[in-house]
XYZ file of C-alpha atoms in Angstrom:
261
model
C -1.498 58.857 -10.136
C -1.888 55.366 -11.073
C -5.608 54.439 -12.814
C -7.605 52.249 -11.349
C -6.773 49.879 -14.804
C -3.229 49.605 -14.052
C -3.169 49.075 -10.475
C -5.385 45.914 -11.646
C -3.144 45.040 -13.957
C -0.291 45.171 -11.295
C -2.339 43.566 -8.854
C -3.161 40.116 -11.042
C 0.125 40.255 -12.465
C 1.750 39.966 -8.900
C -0.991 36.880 -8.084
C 0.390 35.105 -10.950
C 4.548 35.631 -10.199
C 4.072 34.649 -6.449
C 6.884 32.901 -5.373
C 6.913 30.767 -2.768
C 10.077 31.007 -0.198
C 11.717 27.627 0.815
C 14.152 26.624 3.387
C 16.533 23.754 3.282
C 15.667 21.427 5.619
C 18.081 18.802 5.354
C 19.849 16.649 2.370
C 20.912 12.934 1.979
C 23.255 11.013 -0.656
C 21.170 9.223 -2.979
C 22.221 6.193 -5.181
C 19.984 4.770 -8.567
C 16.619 4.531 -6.455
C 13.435 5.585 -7.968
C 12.269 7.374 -4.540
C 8.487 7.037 -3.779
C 8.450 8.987 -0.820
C 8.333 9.027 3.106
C 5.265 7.874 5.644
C 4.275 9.487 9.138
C 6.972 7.109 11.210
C 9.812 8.536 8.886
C 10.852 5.651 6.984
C 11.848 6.456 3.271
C 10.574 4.032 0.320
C 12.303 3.689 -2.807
C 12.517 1.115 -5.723
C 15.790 -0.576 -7.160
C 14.995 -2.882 -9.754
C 11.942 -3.989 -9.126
C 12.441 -4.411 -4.993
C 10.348 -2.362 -2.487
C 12.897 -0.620 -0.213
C 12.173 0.681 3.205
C 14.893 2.515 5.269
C 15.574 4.396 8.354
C 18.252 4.890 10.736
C 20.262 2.431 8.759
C 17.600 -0.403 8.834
C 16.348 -1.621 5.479
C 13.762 -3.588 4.567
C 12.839 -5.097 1.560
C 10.351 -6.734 -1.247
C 10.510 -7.981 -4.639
C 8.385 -10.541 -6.073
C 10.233 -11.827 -9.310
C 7.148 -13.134 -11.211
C 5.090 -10.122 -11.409
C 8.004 -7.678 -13.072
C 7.584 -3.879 -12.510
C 6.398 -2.233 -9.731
C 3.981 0.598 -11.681
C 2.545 2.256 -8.528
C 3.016 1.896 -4.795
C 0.306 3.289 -2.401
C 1.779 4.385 1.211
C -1.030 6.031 3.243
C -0.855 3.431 5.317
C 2.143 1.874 6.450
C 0.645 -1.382 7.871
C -1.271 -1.916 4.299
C 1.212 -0.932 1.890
C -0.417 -1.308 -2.027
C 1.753 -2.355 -5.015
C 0.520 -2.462 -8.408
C 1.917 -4.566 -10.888
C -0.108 -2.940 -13.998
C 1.478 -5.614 -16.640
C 0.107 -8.460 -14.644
C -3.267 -6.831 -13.142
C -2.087 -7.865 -9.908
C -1.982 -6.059 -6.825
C 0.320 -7.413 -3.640
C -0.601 -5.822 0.023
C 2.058 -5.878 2.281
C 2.407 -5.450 5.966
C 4.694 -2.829 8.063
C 7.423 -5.620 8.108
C 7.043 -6.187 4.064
C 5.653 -9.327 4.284
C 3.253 -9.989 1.516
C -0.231 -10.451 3.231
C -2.568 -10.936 0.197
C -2.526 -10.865 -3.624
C -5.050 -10.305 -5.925
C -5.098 -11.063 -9.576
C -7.880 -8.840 -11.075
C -8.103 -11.601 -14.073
C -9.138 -13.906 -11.297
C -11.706 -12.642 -9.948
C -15.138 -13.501 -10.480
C -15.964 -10.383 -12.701
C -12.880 -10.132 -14.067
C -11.441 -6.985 -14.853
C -8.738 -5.072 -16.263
C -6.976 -1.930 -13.865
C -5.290 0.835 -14.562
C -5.344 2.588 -11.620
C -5.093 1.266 -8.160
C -5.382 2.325 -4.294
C -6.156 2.327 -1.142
C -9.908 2.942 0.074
C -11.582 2.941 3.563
C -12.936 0.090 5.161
C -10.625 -2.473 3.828
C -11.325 -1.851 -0.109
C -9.435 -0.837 -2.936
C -10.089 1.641 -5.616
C -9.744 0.718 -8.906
C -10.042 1.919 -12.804
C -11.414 -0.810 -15.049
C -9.618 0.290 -18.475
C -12.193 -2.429 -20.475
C -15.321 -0.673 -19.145
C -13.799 2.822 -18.173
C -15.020 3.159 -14.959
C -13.899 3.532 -11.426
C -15.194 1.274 -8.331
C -14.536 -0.133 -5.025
C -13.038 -3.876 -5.109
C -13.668 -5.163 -1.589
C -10.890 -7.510 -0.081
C -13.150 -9.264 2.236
C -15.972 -10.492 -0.190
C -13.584 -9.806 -3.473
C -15.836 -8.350 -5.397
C -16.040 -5.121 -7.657
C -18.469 -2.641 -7.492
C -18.583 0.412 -10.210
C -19.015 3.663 -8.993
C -19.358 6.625 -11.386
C -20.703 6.469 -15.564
C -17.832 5.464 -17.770
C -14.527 8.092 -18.281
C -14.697 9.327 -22.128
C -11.405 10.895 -21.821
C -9.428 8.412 -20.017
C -6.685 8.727 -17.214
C -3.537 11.077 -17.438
C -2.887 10.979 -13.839
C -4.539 9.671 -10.484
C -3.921 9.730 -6.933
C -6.381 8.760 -4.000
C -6.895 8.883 -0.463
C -9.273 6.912 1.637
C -12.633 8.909 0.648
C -11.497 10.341 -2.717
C -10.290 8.980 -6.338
C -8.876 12.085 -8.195
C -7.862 11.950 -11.762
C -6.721 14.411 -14.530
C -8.151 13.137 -18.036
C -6.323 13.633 -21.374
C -7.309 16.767 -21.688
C -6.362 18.091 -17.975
C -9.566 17.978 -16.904
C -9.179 17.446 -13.094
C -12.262 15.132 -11.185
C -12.790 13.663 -8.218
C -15.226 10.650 -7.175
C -15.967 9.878 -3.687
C -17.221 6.478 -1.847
C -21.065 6.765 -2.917
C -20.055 7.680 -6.100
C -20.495 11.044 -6.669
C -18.190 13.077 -9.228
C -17.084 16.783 -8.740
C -15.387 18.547 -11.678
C -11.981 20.191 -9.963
C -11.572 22.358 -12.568
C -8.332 22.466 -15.501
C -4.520 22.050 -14.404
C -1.936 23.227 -16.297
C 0.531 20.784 -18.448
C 3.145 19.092 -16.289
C 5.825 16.613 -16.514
C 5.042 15.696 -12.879
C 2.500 15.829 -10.445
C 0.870 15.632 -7.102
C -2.318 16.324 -5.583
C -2.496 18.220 -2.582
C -5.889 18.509 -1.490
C -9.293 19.026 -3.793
C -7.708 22.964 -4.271
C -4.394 22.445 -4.039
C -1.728 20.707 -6.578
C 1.982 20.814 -7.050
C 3.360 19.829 -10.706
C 6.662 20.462 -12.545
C 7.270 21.892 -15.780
C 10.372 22.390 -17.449
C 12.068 22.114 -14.560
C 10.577 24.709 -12.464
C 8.110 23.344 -9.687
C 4.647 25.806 -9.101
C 1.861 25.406 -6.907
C -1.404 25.384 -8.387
C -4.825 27.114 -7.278
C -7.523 25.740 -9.636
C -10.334 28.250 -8.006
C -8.202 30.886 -8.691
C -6.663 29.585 -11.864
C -3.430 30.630 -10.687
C 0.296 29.170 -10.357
C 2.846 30.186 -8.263
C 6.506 28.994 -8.710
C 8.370 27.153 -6.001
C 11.524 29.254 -5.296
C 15.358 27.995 -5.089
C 13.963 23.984 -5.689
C 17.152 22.159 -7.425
C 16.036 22.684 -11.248
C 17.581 18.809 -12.509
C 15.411 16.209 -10.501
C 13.717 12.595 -11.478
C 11.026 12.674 -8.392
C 9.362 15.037 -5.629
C 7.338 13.992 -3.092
C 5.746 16.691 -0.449
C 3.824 15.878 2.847
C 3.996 17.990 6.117
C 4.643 20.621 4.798
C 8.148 19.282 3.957
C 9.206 19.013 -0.246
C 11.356 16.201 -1.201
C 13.453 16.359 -4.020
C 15.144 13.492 -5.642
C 17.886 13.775 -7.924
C 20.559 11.552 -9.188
C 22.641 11.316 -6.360
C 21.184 13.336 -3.526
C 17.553 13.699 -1.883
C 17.044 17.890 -0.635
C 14.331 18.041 1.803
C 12.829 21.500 2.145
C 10.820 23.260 4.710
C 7.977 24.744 2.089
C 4.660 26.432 3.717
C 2.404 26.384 0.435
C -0.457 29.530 -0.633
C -3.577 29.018 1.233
């Protein structure tokens, strides 16, 4: 008979190997794109030197604007308010669902100026934004444009961020994981893991990629659980409804992936 040590033992070593089963879903030819990802209408967004690309059912559309250089981050929640950040230039260009280029801000410009490092889209027509000079995150407000801080200065700096309309998460040098919301106040998410890439889920929920093996990530339970049959040689991955996108150098796998609760 087993003791009730080893059965334990078993037990939290079979929390920690969980694999989670994929299906193929569907794959694609892909050509030098950096691929950003997909919104809820279906259209795909990738970069090619610099140029926004949007495509579906063989219709592309496209933006570029020549003086700003890179394209560091694009935010897609929204498709009608799409957010590029051009980090070298502290600029940020919003587009609209046709990529027209409805507004531009230059963050040196402003009346407070300020230098970001991290940019997105907020509720209620605002941005988020990291001012690297002071070290703090706030709201910049289209309509007025002005900047607001929101939470005491970051002593570690940013590794990674993401955001949605209520929440700025980060993961600080040391893998601390936070998050900040509207009125400011900051909840510790716990410690991730080391990664080569990222993406939040939800506040309990992350996917990352190490070595070339892709886990989910429980920081509650401090567990990670690897992502079975994923192609192991990819540049990107992207995952939203429940669908993981995987973008290599000439092909983009779509899988049907239903993560841990």
């Amino acid at each position: 008979m087993l003791s009730i040590l080893t059965l334990f033992i078993i037990t939290a070593t079979m929390a920690q190997d969980a694999v989670i089963p994929v299906k193929l879903f569907n794959s694609s030819k892909a050509g030098p794109e950096q691929y950003l990802g997909a919104d809820s209408y279906g259209w795909q967004y990738t970069v090619l030197d610099n140029e926004l690309r949007k495509e579906k059912d063989g219709q592309v559309l496209k933006f570029k604007a020549l003086s700003l250089g890179n394209i560091y981050r694009a935010d897609l929640q929204n498709p009608l308010q799409i957010v590029l950040f051009y980090r070298k230039f502290n600029t940020v260009v919003l587009l609209d669902n046709q990529m027209n280029e409805t507004s531009r801000i230059n963050f040196s410009d402003i009346p407070q100026p300020i230098i970001a490092e991290a940019v997105g889209l907020a509720s209620q027509n605002r941005l988020w934004v990291y001012d690297v000079a002071m070290q703090q995150v706030g709201l910049y407000d289209l309509a007025k444009g002005n900047f607001r801080t929101l939470a005491p200065p970051f002593n570690d700096g940013i590794k990674y961020y993401q955001n949605d309309y209520n929440y700025f998460y980060w993961i600080d040098a040391n893998n601390n994981w936070y998050a900040v919301n509207l009125f400011g106040k900051v909840n510790s998410l716990g410690k991730v893991p080391d990664f080569d890439q990222l993406q939040i889920v939800s506040s309990n929920t992350l996917l990352y990629s190490r070595g070339g093996i892709m886990y989910q990530y429980n920081p509650a339970k401090e567990t990670s659980s690897s992502i079975d049959a994923v192609e192991k040689s990819f540049r990107s991955f992207y995952y939203a409804g429940e669908i993981l996108s995987i973008f290599t150098d000439s092909v983009i796998i779509h899988y049907k992936v239903t993560l841990l609760k």
